PDB file of N, CA and C in Angstrom:
ATOM      1  N   MET A  28       0.906  -1.107  -0.097  1.00 52.00           N
ATOM      2  CA  MET A  28       0.151   0.105   0.251  1.00 52.00           C
ATOM      3  C   MET A  28       0.763   1.019  -0.273  1.00 52.00           C
ATOM      4  N   ALA A  29       0.563   2.144  -0.507  1.00 51.00           N
ATOM      5  CA  ALA A  29       1.321   3.432  -0.914  1.00 51.00           C
ATOM      6  C   ALA A  29       1.093   4.235   0.175  1.00 51.00           C
ATOM      7  N   GLU A  30       2.268   4.781   0.840  1.00 53.00           N
ATOM      8  CA  GLU A  30       2.375   5.840   1.747  1.00 53.00           C
ATOM      9  C   GLU A  30       1.924   6.982   1.503  1.00 53.00           C
ATOM     10  N   PRO A  31       0.719   7.859   2.288  1.00 56.00           N
ATOM     11  CA  PRO A  31       0.254   9.051   2.117  1.00 56.00           C
ATOM     12  C   PRO A  31       1.163  10.021   1.359  1.00 56.00           C
ATOM     13  N   GLY A  32       0.551  10.736   0.371  1.00 55.00           N
ATOM     14  CA  GLY A  32       1.608  11.345  -0.473  1.00 55.00           C
ATOM     15  C   GLY A  32       2.665  10.541  -1.325  1.00 55.00           C
ATOM     16  N   HIS A  33       2.296   9.553  -1.406  1.00 53.00           N
ATOM     17  CA  HIS A  33       3.365   8.992  -2.447  1.00 53.00           C
ATOM     18  C   HIS A  33       2.515   8.119  -3.046  1.00 53.00           C
ATOM     19  N   SER A  34       2.843   7.767  -5.163  1.00 52.00           N
ATOM     20  CA  SER A  34       2.092   7.341  -5.568  1.00 52.00           C
ATOM     21  C   SER A  34       2.829   6.084  -6.107  1.00 52.00           C
ATOM     22  N   HIS A  35       2.474   5.466  -6.539  1.00 55.00           N
ATOM     23  CA  HIS A  35       2.611   4.140  -7.542  1.00 55.00           C
ATOM     24  C   HIS A  35       3.424   4.468  -8.746  1.00 55.00           C
ATOM     25  N   HIS A  36       2.585   5.122  -9.290  1.00 56.00           N
ATOM     26  CA  HIS A  36       2.784   6.018 -10.701  1.00 56.00           C
ATOM     27  C   HIS A  36       4.615   6.748 -10.651  1.00 56.00           C
ATOM     28  N   LEU A  37       5.420   6.913 -11.659  1.00 54.00           N
ATOM     29  CA  LEU A  37       6.555   7.537 -12.172  1.00 54.00           C
ATOM     30  C   LEU A  37       6.022   9.040 -11.632  1.00 54.00           C
ATOM     31  N   SER A  38       7.145   9.902 -11.266  1.00 57.00           N
ATOM     32  CA  SER A  38       6.341  11.164 -11.141  1.00 57.00           C
ATOM     33  C   SER A  38       6.873  11.966 -12.231  1.00 57.00           C
ATOM     34  N   ALA A  39       6.235  12.830 -13.101  1.00 55.00           N
ATOM     35  CA  ALA A  39       6.717  13.548 -14.229  1.00 55.00           C
ATOM     36  C   ALA A  39       8.163  13.914 -14.694  1.00 55.00           C
ATOM     37  N   ARG A  40       8.877  14.184 -13.551  1.00 57.00           N
ATOM     38  CA  ARG A  40      10.333  14.523 -13.450  1.00 57.00           C
ATOM     39  C   ARG A  40      10.777  12.995 -13.806  1.00 57.00           C
ATOM     40  N   VAL A  41      10.579  12.333 -13.184  1.00 50.00           N
ATOM     41  CA  VAL A  41      11.382  10.719 -13.369  1.00 50.00           C
ATOM     42  C   VAL A  41      11.032  10.333 -14.749  1.00 50.00           C
ATOM     43  N   ARG A  42       9.399  10.522 -15.215  1.00 52.00           N
ATOM     44  CA  ARG A  42       9.210   9.901 -16.283  1.00 52.00           C
ATOM     45  C   ARG A  42       9.712  10.883 -17.174  1.00 52.00           C
ATOM     46  N   GLY A  43       9.892  11.906 -17.527  1.00 54.00           N
ATOM     47  CA  GLY A  43      10.640  12.620 -18.414  1.00 54.00           C
ATOM     48  C   GLY A  43      12.381  12.244 -18.281  1.00 54.00           C
ATOM     49  N   ARG A  44      12.936  11.788 -17.522  1.00 53.00           N
ATOM     50  CA  ARG A  44      14.515  11.651 -17.907  1.00 53.00           C
ATOM     51  C   ARG A  44      14.453  10.589 -18.407  1.00 53.00           C
ATOM     52  N   THR A  45      13.411   9.298 -17.834  1.00 48.00           N
ATOM     53  CA  THR A  45      13.259   8.132 -18.882  1.00 48.00           C
ATOM     54  C   THR A  45      13.010   8.210 -19.861  1.00 48.00           C
ATOM     55  N   GLU A  46      11.721   9.047 -20.608  1.00 51.00           N
ATOM     56  CA  GLU A  46      11.583   9.624 -21.985  1.00 51.00           C
ATOM     57  C   GLU A  46      12.630   9.702 -22.848  1.00 51.00           C
ATOM     58  N   ARG A  47      13.737  10.358 -22.343  1.00 54.00           N
ATOM     59  CA  ARG A  47      14.876  11.435 -23.169  1.00 54.00           C
ATOM     60  C   ARG A  47      16.066  10.403 -23.116  1.00 54.00           C
ATOM     61  N   ARG A  48      15.928   9.590 -22.177  1.00 56.00           N
ATOM     62  CA  ARG A  48      16.881   8.071 -22.194  1.00 56.00           C
ATOM     63  C   ARG A  48      16.396   7.271 -23.840  1.00 56.00           C
ATOM     64  N   ILE A  49      15.133   7.071 -23.641  1.00 59.00           N
ATOM     65  CA  ILE A  49      14.809   6.223 -24.725  1.00 59.00           C
ATOM     66  C   ILE A  49      15.587   6.650 -26.117  1.00 59.00           C
ATOM     67  N   PRO A  50      15.316   7.546 -26.860  1.00 70.00           N
ATOM     68  CA  PRO A  50      16.069   7.863 -27.937  1.00 70.00           C
ATOM     69  C   PRO A  50      17.510   7.759 -28.129  1.00 70.00           C
ATOM     70  N   ARG A  51      17.918   7.837 -27.110  1.00 70.00           N
ATOM     71  CA  ARG A  51      19.748   7.812 -26.874  1.00 70.00           C
ATOM     72  C   ARG A  51      19.871   6.457 -26.584  1.00 70.00           C
ATOM     73  N   LEU A  52      19.459   5.463 -26.310  1.00 64.00           N
ATOM     74  CA  LEU A  52      19.335   4.323 -25.944  1.00 64.00           C
ATOM     75  C   LEU A  52      19.434   3.544 -27.452  1.00 64.00           C
ATOM     76  N   TRP A  53      18.287   4.449 -28.571  1.00 62.00           N
ATOM     77  CA  TRP A  53      18.398   3.584 -29.848  1.00 62.00           C
ATOM     78  C   TRP A  53      19.206   4.284 -30.645  1.00 62.00           C
ATOM     79  N   ARG A  54      19.639   5.074 -30.593  1.00 67.00           N
ATOM     80  CA  ARG A  54      20.829   5.873 -30.865  1.00 67.00           C
ATOM     81  C   ARG A  54      21.937   4.610 -30.567  1.00 67.00           C
ATOM     82  N   LEU A  55      22.087   4.984 -29.655  1.00 60.00           N
ATOM     83  CA  LEU A  55      23.335   4.213 -29.498  1.00 60.00           C
ATOM     84  C   LEU A  55      23.231   2.355 -30.074  1.00 60.00           C
ATOM     85  N   LEU A  56      22.419   2.028 -29.959  1.00 59.00           N
ATOM     86  CA  LEU A  56      22.379   0.594 -30.660  1.00 59.00           C
ATOM     87  C   LEU A  56      21.843   0.668 -31.900  1.00 59.00           C
ATOM     88  N   LEU A  57      21.396   1.525 -32.177  1.00 59.00           N
ATOM     89  CA  LEU A  57      21.550   1.744 -34.112  1.00 59.00           C
ATOM     90  C   LEU A  57      23.055   1.847 -34.511  1.00 59.00           C
ATOM     91  N   TRP A  58      24.158   3.067 -33.383  1.00 62.00           N
ATOM     92  CA  TRP A  58      25.306   2.625 -33.902  1.00 62.00           C
ATOM     93  C   TRP A  58      26.132   1.854 -33.603  1.00 62.00           C
ATOM     94  N   ALA A  59      26.041   0.787 -32.555  1.00 62.00           N
ATOM     95  CA  ALA A  59      26.677  -0.179 -32.494  1.00 62.00           C
ATOM     96  C   ALA A  59      26.109  -1.400 -33.122  1.00 62.00           C
ATOM     97  N   GLY A  60      25.043  -1.363 -33.920  1.00 59.00           N
ATOM     98  CA  GLY A  60      25.089  -2.131 -34.718  1.00 59.00           C
ATOM     99  C   GLY A  60      25.918  -2.154 -36.023  1.00 59.00           C
ATOM    100  N   THR A  61      25.636  -0.703 -36.668  1.00 56.00           N
ATOM    101  CA  THR A  61      26.427  -0.310 -37.856  1.00 56.00           C
ATOM    102  C   THR A  61      27.333  -0.555 -37.733  1.00 56.00           C
ATOM    103  N   ALA A  62      28.052  -0.475 -36.227  1.00 55.00           N
ATOM    104  CA  ALA A  62      29.923  -0.480 -36.052  1.00 55.00           C
ATOM    105  C   ALA A  62      30.089  -1.906 -36.174  1.00 55.00           C
ATOM    106  N   PHE A  63      29.231  -3.170 -35.595  1.00 53.00           N
ATOM    107  CA  PHE A  63      29.638  -4.531 -35.933  1.00 53.00           C
ATOM    108  C   PHE A  63      29.518  -5.101 -37.119  1.00 53.00           C
ATOM    109  N   GLN A  64      28.460  -4.362 -37.981  1.00 50.00           N
ATOM    110  CA  GLN A  64      28.480  -4.833 -39.620  1.00 50.00           C
ATOM    111  C   GLN A  64      29.691  -4.451 -40.091  1.00 50.00           C
ATOM    112  N   VAL A  65      30.437  -3.056 -39.990  1.00 47.00           N
ATOM    113  CA  VAL A  65      31.514  -2.792 -40.262  1.00 47.00           C
ATOM    114  C   VAL A  65      32.550  -3.410 -40.364  1.00 47.00           C
ATOM    115  N   THR A  66      32.669  -4.044 -38.886  1.00 47.00           N
ATOM    116  CA  THR A  66      33.997  -4.277 -38.763  1.00 47.00           C
ATOM    117  C   THR A  66      33.856  -6.058 -39.148  1.00 47.00           C
ATOM    118  N   GLN A  67      32.543  -6.516 -39.047  1.00 51.00           N
ATOM    119  CA  GLN A  67      32.397  -8.357 -39.314  1.00 51.00           C
ATOM    120  C   GLN A  67      32.215  -8.120 -41.351  1.00 51.00           C
ATOM    121  N   GLY A  68      32.543  -7.057 -41.814  1.00 49.00           N
ATOM    122  CA  GLY A  68      32.931  -7.096 -43.327  1.00 49.00           C
ATOM    123  C   GLY A  68      31.841  -7.214 -44.105  1.00 49.00           C
ATOM    124  N   THR A  69      30.411  -7.014 -43.482  1.00 51.00           N
ATOM    125  CA  THR A  69      29.509  -7.231 -44.534  1.00 51.00           C
ATOM    126  C   THR A  69      29.540  -5.527 -45.224  1.00 51.00           C
ATOM    127  N   GLY A  70      29.498  -6.033 -46.967  1.00 56.00           N
ATOM    128  CA  GLY A  70      29.642  -5.222 -47.706  1.00 56.00           C
ATOM    129  C   GLY A  70      29.391  -6.021 -48.706  1.00 56.00           C
ATOM    130  N   PRO A  71      30.238  -5.012 -50.170  1.00 68.00           N
ATOM    131  CA  PRO A  71      30.068  -5.985 -51.350  1.00 68.00           C
ATOM    132  C   PRO A  71      30.395  -7.304 -51.026  1.00 68.00           C
ATOM    133  N   GLU A  72      30.379  -7.956 -51.884  1.00 82.00           N
ATOM    134  CA  GLU A  72      30.688  -9.655 -51.765  1.00 82.00           C
ATOM    135  C   GLU A  72      31.694  -9.792 -52.595  1.00 82.00           C
ATOM    136  N   LEU A  73      32.971 -10.771 -52.193  1.00 87.00           N
ATOM    137  CA  LEU A  73      33.769 -11.129 -53.059  1.00 87.00           C
ATOM    138  C   LEU A  73      33.687 -12.150 -53.557  1.00 87.00           C
ATOM    139  N   HIS A  74      34.002 -11.722 -55.247  1.00 92.00           N
ATOM    140  CA  HIS A  74      34.212 -13.183 -55.970  1.00 92.00           C
ATOM    141  C   HIS A  74      35.517 -14.317 -55.517  1.00 92.00           C
ATOM    142  N   ALA A  75      35.146 -15.144 -55.646  1.00 93.00           N
ATOM    143  CA  ALA A  75      36.026 -16.170 -56.321  1.00 93.00           C
ATOM    144  C   ALA A  75      37.053 -16.114 -57.043  1.00 93.00           C
ATOM    145  N   CYS A  76      38.483 -15.921 -56.496  1.00 94.00           N
ATOM    146  CA  CYS A  76      39.827 -15.406 -57.626  1.00 94.00           C
ATOM    147  C   CYS A  76      39.622 -15.934 -59.154  1.00 94.00           C
ATOM    148  N   LYS A  77      39.702 -15.609 -60.023  1.00 95.00           N
ATOM    149  CA  LYS A  77      40.360 -16.432 -61.073  1.00 95.00           C
ATOM    150  C   LYS A  77      41.764 -16.530 -61.161  1.00 95.00           C
ATOM    151  N   GLU A  78      42.185 -17.106 -62.023  1.00 95.00           N
ATOM    152  CA  GLU A  78      43.654 -17.486 -61.952  1.00 95.00           C
ATOM    153  C   GLU A  78      44.584 -16.325 -62.475  1.00 95.00           C
ATOM    154  N   SER A  79      43.627 -15.147 -63.031  1.00 97.00           N
ATOM    155  CA  SER A  79      44.889 -14.069 -63.734  1.00 97.00           C
ATOM    156  C   SER A  79      44.763 -13.119 -62.194  1.00 97.00           C
ATOM    157  N   GLU A  80      44.236 -13.293 -61.189  1.00 95.00           N
ATOM    158  CA  GLU A  80      43.843 -12.726 -60.091  1.00 95.00           C
ATOM    159  C   GLU A  80      44.863 -12.867 -59.018  1.00 95.00           C
ATOM    160  N   TYR A  81      45.918 -13.862 -58.980  1.00 95.00           N
ATOM    161  CA  TYR A  81      46.860 -14.537 -58.749  1.00 95.00           C
ATOM    162  C   TYR A  81      47.730 -15.231 -58.769  1.00 95.00           C
ATOM    163  N   HIS A  82      49.122 -15.194 -58.209  1.00 95.00           N
ATOM    164  CA  HIS A  82      50.134 -16.035 -59.045  1.00 95.00           C
ATOM    165  C   HIS A  82      50.711 -16.854 -57.349  1.00 95.00           C
ATOM    166  N   TYR A  83      51.237 -17.750 -58.094  1.00 95.00           N
ATOM    167  CA  TYR A  83      51.923 -18.858 -57.083  1.00 95.00           C
ATOM    168  C   TYR A  83      53.314 -17.897 -56.207  1.00 95.00           C
ATOM    169  N   GLU A  84      53.400 -18.721 -54.743  1.00 94.00           N
ATOM    170  CA  GLU A  84      54.784 -18.300 -54.298  1.00 94.00           C
ATOM    171  C   GLU A  84      54.955 -19.514 -53.396  1.00 94.00           C
ATOM    172  N   TYR A  85      56.847 -20.270 -53.288  1.00 93.00           N
ATOM    173  CA  TYR A  85      56.842 -21.075 -52.509  1.00 93.00           C
ATOM    174  C   TYR A  85      57.459 -20.579 -51.087  1.00 93.00           C
ATOM    175  N   THR A  86      56.718 -21.091 -49.760  1.00 93.00           N
ATOM    176  CA  THR A  86      57.048 -21.027 -48.576  1.00 93.00           C
ATOM    177  C   THR A  86      58.449 -20.843 -48.383  1.00 93.00           C
ATOM    178  N   ALA A  87      59.219 -20.461 -47.029  1.00 93.00           N
ATOM    179  CA  ALA A  87      60.419 -20.791 -46.672  1.00 93.00           C
ATOM    180  C   ALA A  87      60.396 -22.338 -45.939  1.00 93.00           C
ATOM    181  N   CYS A  88      61.244 -22.424 -45.773  1.00 90.00           N
ATOM    182  CA  CYS A  88      61.476 -24.049 -45.289  1.00 90.00           C
ATOM    183  C   CYS A  88      60.504 -24.660 -43.883  1.00 90.00           C
ATOM    184  N   ASP A  89      60.202 -25.479 -43.744  1.00 88.00           N
ATOM    185  CA  ASP A  89      59.248 -25.643 -42.423  1.00 88.00           C
ATOM    186  C   ASP A  89      60.002 -26.605 -41.941  1.00 88.00           C
ATOM    187  N   SER A  90      59.566 -27.021 -40.649  1.00 88.00           N
ATOM    188  CA  SER A  90      59.837 -27.692 -39.796  1.00 88.00           C
ATOM    189  C   SER A  90      60.771 -28.761 -40.254  1.00 88.00           C
ATOM    190  N   THR A  91      59.731 -29.532 -40.799  1.00 87.00           N
ATOM    191  CA  THR A  91      59.503 -30.630 -41.449  1.00 87.00           C
ATOM    192  C   THR A  91      60.688 -30.796 -42.803  1.00 87.00           C
ATOM    193  N   GLY A  92      61.509 -29.789 -43.343  1.00 89.00           N
ATOM    194  CA  GLY A  92      62.123 -29.725 -44.161  1.00 89.00           C
ATOM    195  C   GLY A  92      61.469 -29.788 -45.437  1.00 89.00           C
ATOM    196  N   SER A  93      60.221 -28.988 -45.609  1.00 90.00           N
ATOM    197  CA  SER A  93      59.217 -28.739 -46.486  1.00 90.00           C
ATOM    198  C   SER A  93      59.479 -27.389 -47.209  1.00 90.00           C
ATOM    199  N   ARG A  94      58.271 -27.245 -48.377  1.00 92.00           N
ATOM    200  CA  ARG A  94      58.223 -25.856 -48.941  1.00 92.00           C
ATOM    201  C   ARG A  94      56.956 -26.054 -49.392  1.00 92.00           C
ATOM    202  N   TRP A  95      56.241 -24.899 -49.356  1.00 93.00           N
ATOM    203  CA  TRP A  95      54.650 -25.059 -49.396  1.00 93.00           C
ATOM    204  C   TRP A  95      54.765 -23.769 -50.576  1.00 93.00           C
ATOM    205  N   ARG A  96      53.580 -24.809 -51.925  1.00 93.00           N
ATOM    206  CA  ARG A  96      53.449 -24.232 -53.273  1.00 93.00           C
ATOM    207  C   ARG A  96      51.979 -23.395 -52.523  1.00 93.00           C
ATOM    208  N   VAL A  97      52.100 -22.136 -52.539  1.00 94.00           N
ATOM    209  CA  VAL A  97      50.447 -21.239 -52.261  1.00 94.00           C
ATOM    210  C   VAL A  97      50.195 -20.270 -53.270  1.00 94.00           C
ATOM    211  N   ALA A  98      49.071 -19.776 -53.188  1.00 95.00           N
ATOM    212  CA  ALA A  98      48.510 -18.930 -54.009  1.00 95.00           C
ATOM    213  C   ALA A  98      48.545 -18.179 -52.988  1.00 95.00           C
ATOM    214  N   VAL A  99      49.025 -16.797 -53.804  1.00 94.00           N
ATOM    215  CA  VAL A  99      49.084 -15.189 -53.392  1.00 94.00           C
ATOM    216  C   VAL A  99      48.212 -14.134 -54.073  1.00 94.00           C
ATOM    217  N   PRO A 100      47.413 -13.599 -53.608  1.00 93.00           N
ATOM    218  CA  PRO A 100      46.138 -12.805 -54.836  1.00 93.00           C
ATOM    219  C   PRO A 100      47.310 -11.326 -55.192  1.00 93.00           C
ATOM    220  N   HIS A 101      47.012 -10.429 -56.317  1.00 94.00           N
ATOM    221  CA  HIS A 101      47.409  -9.820 -56.872  1.00 94.00           C
ATOM    222  C   HIS A 101      47.186  -8.509 -55.903  1.00 94.00           C
ATOM    223  N   THR A 102      45.906  -8.391 -55.845  1.00 92.00           N
ATOM    224  CA  THR A 102      45.160  -7.293 -54.917  1.00 92.00           C
ATOM    225  C   THR A 102      44.327  -7.878 -53.824  1.00 92.00           C
ATOM    226  N   PRO A 103      45.483  -7.763 -52.746  1.00 90.00           N
ATOM    227  CA  PRO A 103      44.560  -8.257 -51.338  1.00 90.00           C
ATOM    228  C   PRO A 103      43.070  -8.153 -50.873  1.00 90.00           C
ATOM    229  N   GLY A 104      42.518  -8.969 -50.646  1.00 90.00           N
ATOM    230  CA  GLY A 104      40.835  -8.259 -50.386  1.00 90.00           C
ATOM    231  C   GLY A 104      40.227  -8.100 -51.661  1.00 90.00           C
ATOM    232  N   LEU A 105      40.852  -8.489 -53.125  1.00 90.00           N
ATOM    233  CA  LEU A 105      39.538  -8.229 -53.987  1.00 90.00           C
ATOM    234  C   LEU A 105      38.896 -10.078 -53.886  1.00 90.00           C
ATOM    235  N   CYS A 106      39.643 -10.536 -53.964  1.00 92.00           N
ATOM    236  CA  CYS A 106      38.809 -11.953 -54.230  1.00 92.00           C
ATOM    237  C   CYS A 106      38.668 -12.725 -52.872  1.00 92.00           C
ATOM    238  N   THR A 107      37.883 -14.024 -52.740  1.00 91.00           N
ATOM    239  CA  THR A 107      38.577 -14.718 -51.955  1.00 91.00           C
ATOM    240  C   THR A 107      38.322 -16.411 -53.243  1.00 91.00           C
ATOM    241  N   SER A 108      38.735 -17.517 -51.742  1.00 93.00           N
ATOM    242  CA  SER A 108      38.780 -18.768 -52.624  1.00 93.00           C
ATOM    243  C   SER A 108      39.628 -18.944 -53.144  1.00 93.00           C
ATOM    244  N   LEU A 109      41.247 -18.908 -52.795  1.00 94.00           N
ATOM    245  CA  LEU A 109      42.161 -19.194 -53.395  1.00 94.00           C
ATOM    246  C   LEU A 109      42.670 -20.854 -53.172  1.00 94.00           C
ATOM    247  N   PRO A 110      43.171 -21.237 -54.376  1.00 94.00           N
ATOM    248  CA  PRO A 110      43.516 -22.638 -54.239  1.00 94.00           C
ATOM    249  C   PRO A 110      44.039 -23.278 -52.696  1.00 94.00           C
ATOM    250  N   ASP A 111      44.072 -23.727 -52.630  1.00 94.00           N
ATOM    251  CA  ASP A 111      44.924 -24.741 -51.262  1.00 94.00           C
ATOM    252  C   ASP A 111      46.100 -24.671 -51.345  1.00 94.00           C
ATOM    253  N   PRO A 112      46.890 -24.334 -50.481  1.00 93.00           N
ATOM    254  CA  PRO A 112      48.261 -24.726 -50.501  1.00 93.00           C
ATOM    255  C   PRO A 112      49.030 -26.269 -50.670  1.00 93.00           C
ATOM    256  N   ILE A 113      49.685 -26.491 -51.444  1.00 93.00           N
ATOM    257  CA  ILE A 113      50.515 -27.757 -51.764  1.00 93.00           C
ATOM    258  C   ILE A 113      51.596 -27.703 -52.072  1.00 93.00           C
ATOM    259  N   LYS A 114      51.933 -28.915 -50.729  1.00 89.00           N
ATOM    260  CA  LYS A 114      53.333 -29.709 -50.649  1.00 89.00           C
ATOM    261  C   LYS A 114      54.061 -29.223 -51.460  1.00 89.00           C
ATOM    262  N   GLY A 115      55.209 -28.592 -51.309  1.00 82.00           N
ATOM    263  CA  GLY A 115      55.987 -28.331 -52.685  1.00 82.00           C
ATOM    264  C   GLY A 115      57.498 -29.247 -52.370  1.00 82.00           C
ATOM    265  N   THR A 116      58.636 -28.512 -52.874  1.00 79.00           N
ATOM    266  CA  THR A 116      60.190 -29.220 -53.131  1.00 79.00           C
ATOM    267  C   THR A 116      60.437 -29.185 -51.651  1.00 79.00           C
ATOM    268  N   GLU A 117      61.409 -30.532 -51.497  1.00 82.00           N
ATOM    269  CA  GLU A 117      61.889 -30.511 -50.373  1.00 82.00           C
ATOM    270  C   GLU A 117      63.128 -29.291 -50.175  1.00 82.00           C
ATOM    271  N   CYS A 118      63.453 -29.050 -49.463  1.00 86.00           N
ATOM    272  CA  CYS A 118      64.306 -27.889 -48.850  1.00 86.00           C
ATOM    273  C   CYS A 118      66.024 -28.552 -49.454  1.00 86.00           C
TER     274      CYS A 118
END
């Protein structure tokens, strides 16, 4: 039961502050969502690399005495789905 002079309803002062915070919260959530999308790379879809868009290089010798042949794009970030590395020549 409410005490005399007190109400279960929010005062106009508290209600006003809460109503002002809601638009700020929405703006914050929209900003955070946009920032998340940007950092996750949502944007133009990358196409699968064509043979003309990459070349092969050999890695340095690894701990097993082997080198790997890897595809390296001419322009990083332009395409995706490069061929898998292939175990190359012995060192």
